[in-house]
Each structure stands twice: as structure tokens, then as C-alpha cells.
Amino acid sequence: MTASTSGVITLHVNGEPHTLTVDHRTTLLDALRERLGLTGTKKGCDQGQCGACTVLLDGRRAVACLQLAVAAEDRAITTIEGVADGGRLHPVQQAFIELDGYQCGYCTPGQICSALGVLDEHAAGWPSAVTADVRPEAGPPALTDDEIRERMSGNLCRCGAYTAIVRAVAQAAKVVSA
Amino acid sequence: MTTATTGGPATRAVGTPHVRLEGRDKVTGAARYAADHPADGLAHGWIVPSTVARGRVRSLDDASALKMPGVLAVLHHGNASRLTEDFVGTFGPDATTQVFQHDRVPYLGWPVACVVAETPEQAREAAETLAVTYATEPHDVDFRPGHPGAYTPEEMAVGPACTEKGDVEAELAASDVVVDAHYSTAEEHHSPMEPHAAMARWDDGRLEVVDSTQGAYATARDLALLFGLDPASVHLRSEHVGGGFGCKAQVRPHLILAVMATTLLGRPVRVVLTRAQMFTLIGHRSPTAQRVRLGAGADGRLRALEHTALSATSTVREFIEPSAQYGRSMYDADGHRTVHSVVRLDVPTPTYMRAPGEAPGSFALECALDELAERCGLDPIALRARNEPAVGPVSGLPFAGRRLLDCFAEGARRFGWDGRDPRPGVRRDGRWLVGTGTAAATFFTGARPSTAAVTAHADGTFTARIAAADIGTGARTALTQLAADALEVTPGRVRVLIADSDFGDAWLAGGSMGTRSWGWAITLAARELRERLALGEDIPPDGLTVRSDTEQAVNSLAAYERHAYGAQFAEVAVDPGSGEIRVRRMLGVFAAGRIVNPLTARSQLTGGMIWGLSMALHEEAVRDTATGGLVNTDLAGYHIAAHADVPAVEADWIDDPDPDDPVGIKGIGEIGGVGSAAAIVNAVWHATGVRHRDLPIRPDRVVLMPRP
Ligand code: FES
Ligand code: FES
């Protein structure tokens, strides 16, 4: 790598700053996995089509494979490793375990990060493609199974754990909003 | 098996829901899959696939690639180490392993080089810019019924290619009602979410490998054979595997190249397939063209059953999708014939994919039966009840239990089937036409020899070791429950270690035989251990270990037709204007032996049913006859069911005891995907009055098929 094809950047991951020299071509996903050892974020397609690499950037869902690491500087990055509060699992994680919202587990980090995004987006009143009444004054739609399915559709699961994932997200939503 | 414990204590853990033991690791990102293992000095390999469908590699500019930053090596047929030429692995002769052993290109996407570099970015850039020229030859990738190259072999991997009894033509001629229909299914791809990955390195004379495989022992053994190594010098692990479905059961190019590269460079090398390469290098399900002819009396009793199935294979290796097998154990008729044929094309080699044969075969036959029921004026369930065979239609063997009709009864009750108006095309809900459909399901119950070791420790805990794989099935947890019950202790005192080739020979996660085969071995060892402890045997400081090998027990299983059964139900809504089909609900009721862990069993069964949905409505790899390659080698173009496609899917089971079976467990990994597509297709007919016989039922097919 030469100075013209690499740069020194600082990534803020799960509250910790990491300064590293990266090849400019390095995606955020590869930087997390190969450089920072945070392999919880998975690579299912490397082209933005499966959701396995979903992380939160400043609290919003993003696919880390379509993001260059150099462009993620100064963003607050949350990966699956940063979802639990120390040893205490997040209600979404807990619900995935209890309701078996996974099988092989490979899509799971992405599903969980995506679910966190869904809960926040919903709480902020964002409508989805299946929201019947999208007028601002209608308020946030109920987080029905159909709403969860629609909002989680960027996260593929080849094991077909969908029904349990939807149940887990619904259960976690209740816990979080309680 | 030991007699002292038969009919022993009531089970405690087995049959009780248990969360996955590795659950915490999976939800926190701690679970390491094959591409997640770090290594000092790790180098990265990137495969260069051929861009032509047939021919020879003429030139390959590795000199330029080697000058690129970070590039350590360019492997290709001119410099690669030699592999065992007539390799015969776990699944027979397999020339797909002959990577870089010749300059021939048998299909578009065949590996022609592998660039190894310090970083993935450097490897990728060099791989993508590597100049390769080819001497091309005309290719044929056009799968179609009546292809002149089609032939019928003697044997398939799973049994005879043909079976025949009675006189089909005479029975058809004497039938009151005849159904004669052609069905087709699309080329499908396993598409596990985890792309295949392997890391290999030499450590003190031993090849240390991490691979995403469904069978650590089988893959290690095959790998040793392929490289001419002493099997004891290969150590392979696959602790967590991100889905397999049949495509991770064999030695694949990523693993071969990781071993070649680490041997050459003397440092750890990882090779990961790209998603696009997942469509060419790991097998797939061939498209099928099937014909079903049924002849019956006016009462619906079958007189003739003929099922013929054509699939495609590559020029490298013969693999036949055994679609016509389904009817061999399922339905009887005086005239009964099943025939497979296959055509060699310039395409990648297909392989076992979840419910091989049963998935496409049950679609054709269960849809044909629905047509027959309609013609006979019979309820589809009544038609199946009328055709329950007394013994195996082809084998003549008795059934070791066949609770198909009980599944239908329970399913019909829960689904609300009774009183269903059989008329098609008469239920409207706004822009939707609504209908319901049903189909039967079956999957054979096999077992394969396995070995296990169970150790008692002085502190009252136990460790079981077996080269099993947990590819999402919940095997790790189920085996812990089985071991705990056999030891008569709580699961918390048992640690089950899996997925390590050093644990000895064991069957792989395939054929719905994993938990049955491994559970058998674990149970035998655990029971003997418990008995020896009960007799007062001391536990030495390094533990008391009992080993088991089920080879003899498996081979002396009495000959029966052994199967799991199921009844599938679906409700769909079809918009005839847009062609959109929405599945509203699915229910599957299964008779699948002893259910070890209801929590994970339900997940496996519903997962299989969702595969049926995906096959019926979505999955279709489209091949371009001009280039010979697929046009949709990605997860946007090759659509698998996503959250929004999947409604409430329910799976449940009825008791299915078999006191004569030494294990009592049947496989549940595949049966969910049998009959589920047919139930949906039959529901689409009930909704619209149109018989769709080509899968997937794309919106354009709905729009273009005239309604009656
Ligand atoms: S790996 Fe990023 S979306 Fe698939
Ligand atoms: S749990 Fe296997 S892909 Fe979702």
C-alpha cells in the first residue's frame, strides 16, 4: 500500500476509537472483520443484498459491505458485539434465544442489528410500505407482524427462521416499550 | 445394544423444549464460522472463474499479476500440485475436485486460477484483472425435454434409475379416469447465508483446517485422500456452519485451494467464495422436466402410476436428481413405473439439495393427485386415503409405521379443511382470489454408522465427543439432551463437543440422518458408561471413557419401509390482474418419530416448509444459452423467500412411536420441504381454476395463463 492508496482513519466502534491504516478500497465490513477482529458482523453477499452485515451507523441501519471504511470515520458504529450491555443481553437478543429466532445463526447478527433499527424507526413514527395510514397526524402504526415482516425484509434468512424472528422482534418490542 | 437399559427410566430432557446451547454465542457475534478465525500472517486467496462455458485455457498472464502489490502467488493448472486423479470420496468418484489439474473448461465459472495476496483487496484486484485467454468450443447448456443427449443410467447414487411392475399401458387403457401431465421445476441453488470458506495451515507436520462443512470427519478423510496425505495428519474443524442444505457435504474448490496455497507459501491461507461463485462451485439442484400419468377407477383407486423425470448433469460428474423416487414408497398401483433420465450439459455439477428428488418429485406427483381428485369428484384427502398401500409399492416390504392419514386428520382439523367448497375460482376477497390446497409428504428414515466417545469426569460431569455438525439443525443441543437421558443426569452436567475430525468417523449432516445416526452412537456409549458407573467402576483422574461404534447395529437393522410422513396445507391469495400470489398461511402436521427438542424441531420443519414456498413461487436460476452462464448469480436476481413473503407458518407433529426401532428418532431436516410446494400450487388452482405445472409460478405466468 502506498500513501496514495491508503490512509489513517479512526473508527468509533461500540464506543471505542480505533485508529488504523486502511487500503482505501477496504469496506467497513472488511475493516471490522479483518482489521479489528470484530467477526460478529457477517458477510453473506458483499453486495448489499442480504443484510447479514447490518450494523448501526449513528443509530441507523446500514449494510457494512456497501460502505467504505474511510467514509465511516466520525460515525458512531454499533456492531453485534456492542449490543449487549456488558453481560446483560438486549431484549432482542434474549427473545432470539428464547423463541429460537435462528437456526444456523449466520444471518442472526444482521437480523438483530436490523431489529434494533426497526424498533427505533418505529418509535420515531416512520411508516413502512405496508403502513395503511401514512399521514403525519396518524401517529406511529401498530407494530403488527406485517409491519415487522416488511421492515425486516432486507435481512434474508436461508434457514427460514422468519416466523420465529418476527415473534422475537414483537416480543422484544413489548419489553423495550414497557 | 445393551439389554439392561431397554425400557429404562422415563426420559427427562428428550421431548422438552431446550434453547440452543450456543445461543448466546450466536446472538452476541461470538460464534466463529469458518471465515472468522484469525491467524498470524494470514494470506487471502481469490478464485478466478472461467468466463467461457467450454474450451481450454490458452494463456494466463500470471507474470503481470505477480507484479501487483501484495500478490504472493498465482495458482493455476500450470503450477498447481498434483491431486489424486481418480479420486473417490464419500459420495463416490468426483472429478469436480480436479481443480487446476488440466486446462479444460467444462462450464462457465470453473476455477482457472487463484490469486493469493497479503490482503483480500489485493487478491481481489489481481484476480479481477488477471488476463486469461481461451480456446473456446461450442457449448450446450439448453435443458429441455426431448434433448437428444438424454440417457437412462442403470443406477443413481440413491438406487435404481428405473422401477417397473405390472403393465402401465394396459392399466391406463382400463382406467375410468386418466391424468397425463407435464411438470417442470427451475434450477435452484442452496444459497446458504454463509459462503463456503476455509482456512488452512501446516502446524508441526499436521494440516490444520477450518472449513464450513457438514461433516468434519468425511471432509478431512476426503481431503487427505485427494492430497495423498496420511489421514491422521489432517485435522479439520467446523464448529459453526452457516447453513448447508447439501452444498457443504463435499470437498469444494475453496478448501482445495486453501490447502494448495498454504502448502506452497508456508503460511496460513483463507479462501472464501464470493456470492457469485456460490452459484457455480458448490452444486445446485438441476432443473427437472417430469411427466406423471395416473390411471384410476371412478372411485379414485389407482390402477396406473407412471412418473418419469429428466434432469441435467455436467460433463464432469454424473448426478441425477431422483425426482421419480417419491412414488416408490408413497402410492401403489397395479401398473407402476418410475424412470429417471439425465442429460450432460456444459453446466456446473448439480448435487444433493435439501430433499433431493422428494422436493421436485412431490410437487409433480402431489399436484397430479390433486388433478385426479378433481376429476374423480373426490376430496384430495379422501383420494389419498383410498390409496394407502399395505406394503411398500416397489419394495414389497412392510412399513415400520405409516401415520400419513393421521397427519391429514389432525391437519384438516386444525386448518379447518372440512366443509371446504371444492369448486375452484369462486372465492373473492377484494382484488384477490382465495383458495386452499393440501399435499402429502414423506422422507425416508435412514441411519449411517457413527462413532462417539463419552467420558465421565470425577467432578460428576460428562463430555461426549462426536464428529457431528450443527449447521443450524440444533444437533449440538439435541445430542446433549440424548446424552443426558442416557446417562440419567441433567443436561447441565453434559458437554457435547462436535465438528472435529479427531473425534473419529461419523456420518455427516445430510439425508435427514444426522441426529438419528449420531444420537444412536452417543446413546450407546452413554448407556454403557452409566452401567459401568452403576456397577461401581472408578473414574480415573483423566476420566472414564466409553467408545461406541454403531456400524454393526446400523447394518443389522431389520428391512422395513422406514419413513417420516406429513400433511401440508396452504391458503393463498392470487391477484389475477398483477399475477401476484400471497401465501396467507401454511400448516404442516408431521409424524416424524421421537421429537428430541420441540423448540428447534419446529424451527427446522417450518424452515423446510418455507423452502417449499420459495420453490413454488420464487426460486429460478436463469441460464443464458448464448454465454452459457447464469444471469442472476446474486441474491437480488435469485430471489429466496424474504420476511415479507412468509406468512404465519405452523408446524406440529403427532406421536409416532416405533418400539421396534432402536433409536426412535426420524429425520426432520428435509420433510418440511416435501409436499409444501404442491400444497401451494394446489391452492393456487383452488383460488383461480388454473393448473400451474411449471415452477416457480411467477406473476407473468399467472397473468399469461388464461383462466377457465
Ligand atoms: S454482506 Fe452486506 S448485504 Fe450481504
Ligand atoms: S439462521 Fe441460518 S440464515 Fe438465518
mmCIF file of C-alpha atoms in Angstrom, chain B residues 1 6 400 445-447 516 520 527 557-558 560 562-563 593-594 656-666:
data_model
loop_
_atom_site.group_PDB
_atom_site.id
_atom_site.type_symbol
_atom_site.label_atom_id
_atom_site.label_comp_id
_atom_site.label_asym_id
_atom_site.label_seq_id
_atom_site.Cartn_x
_atom_site.Cartn_y
_atom_site.Cartn_z
ATOM 1 C CA MET B 1 -27.475 -52.700 22.145
ATOM 2 C CA THR B 6 -34.040 -51.054 27.449
ATOM 3 C CA ALA B 400 -42.383 -49.549 10.105
ATOM 4 C CA THR B 445 -35.575 -42.627 7.681
ATOM 5 C CA GLY B 446 -32.020 -43.768 7.277
ATOM 6 C CA ALA B 447 -29.066 -44.214 9.571
ATOM 7 C CA ARG B 516 -30.582 -40.174 14.276
ATOM 8 C CA TRP B 520 -27.584 -43.596 18.297
ATOM 9 C CA ARG B 527 -25.660 -46.104 28.386
ATOM 10 C CA LEU B 557 -31.455 -53.029 11.184
ATOM 11 C CA ALA B 558 -34.392 -55.146 10.004
ATOM 12 C CA TYR B 560 -38.634 -52.160 6.573
ATOM 13 C CA ARG B 562 -38.928 -46.593 7.229
ATOM 14 C CA HIS B 563 -40.198 -43.083 6.651
ATOM 15 C CA GLY B 593 -40.658 -40.280 15.258
ATOM 16 C CA ARG B 594 -39.493 -39.068 18.617
ATOM 17 C CA ASP B 656 -45.070 -41.514 16.072
ATOM 18 C CA PRO B 657 -43.640 -44.207 18.291
ATOM 19 C CA ASP B 658 -41.842 -47.216 16.890
ATOM 20 C CA PRO B 659 -40.978 -49.515 19.787
ATOM 21 C CA ASP B 660 -39.025 -51.818 17.483
ATOM 22 C CA ASP B 661 -36.709 -49.064 16.327
ATOM 23 C CA PRO B 662 -33.533 -48.859 18.403
ATOM 24 C CA VAL B 663 -33.406 -45.055 18.188
ATOM 25 C CA GLY B 664 -36.947 -43.902 17.571
ATOM 26 C CA ILE B 665 -35.698 -40.643 16.077
ATOM 27 C CA LYS B 666 -36.512 -39.799 12.486
#
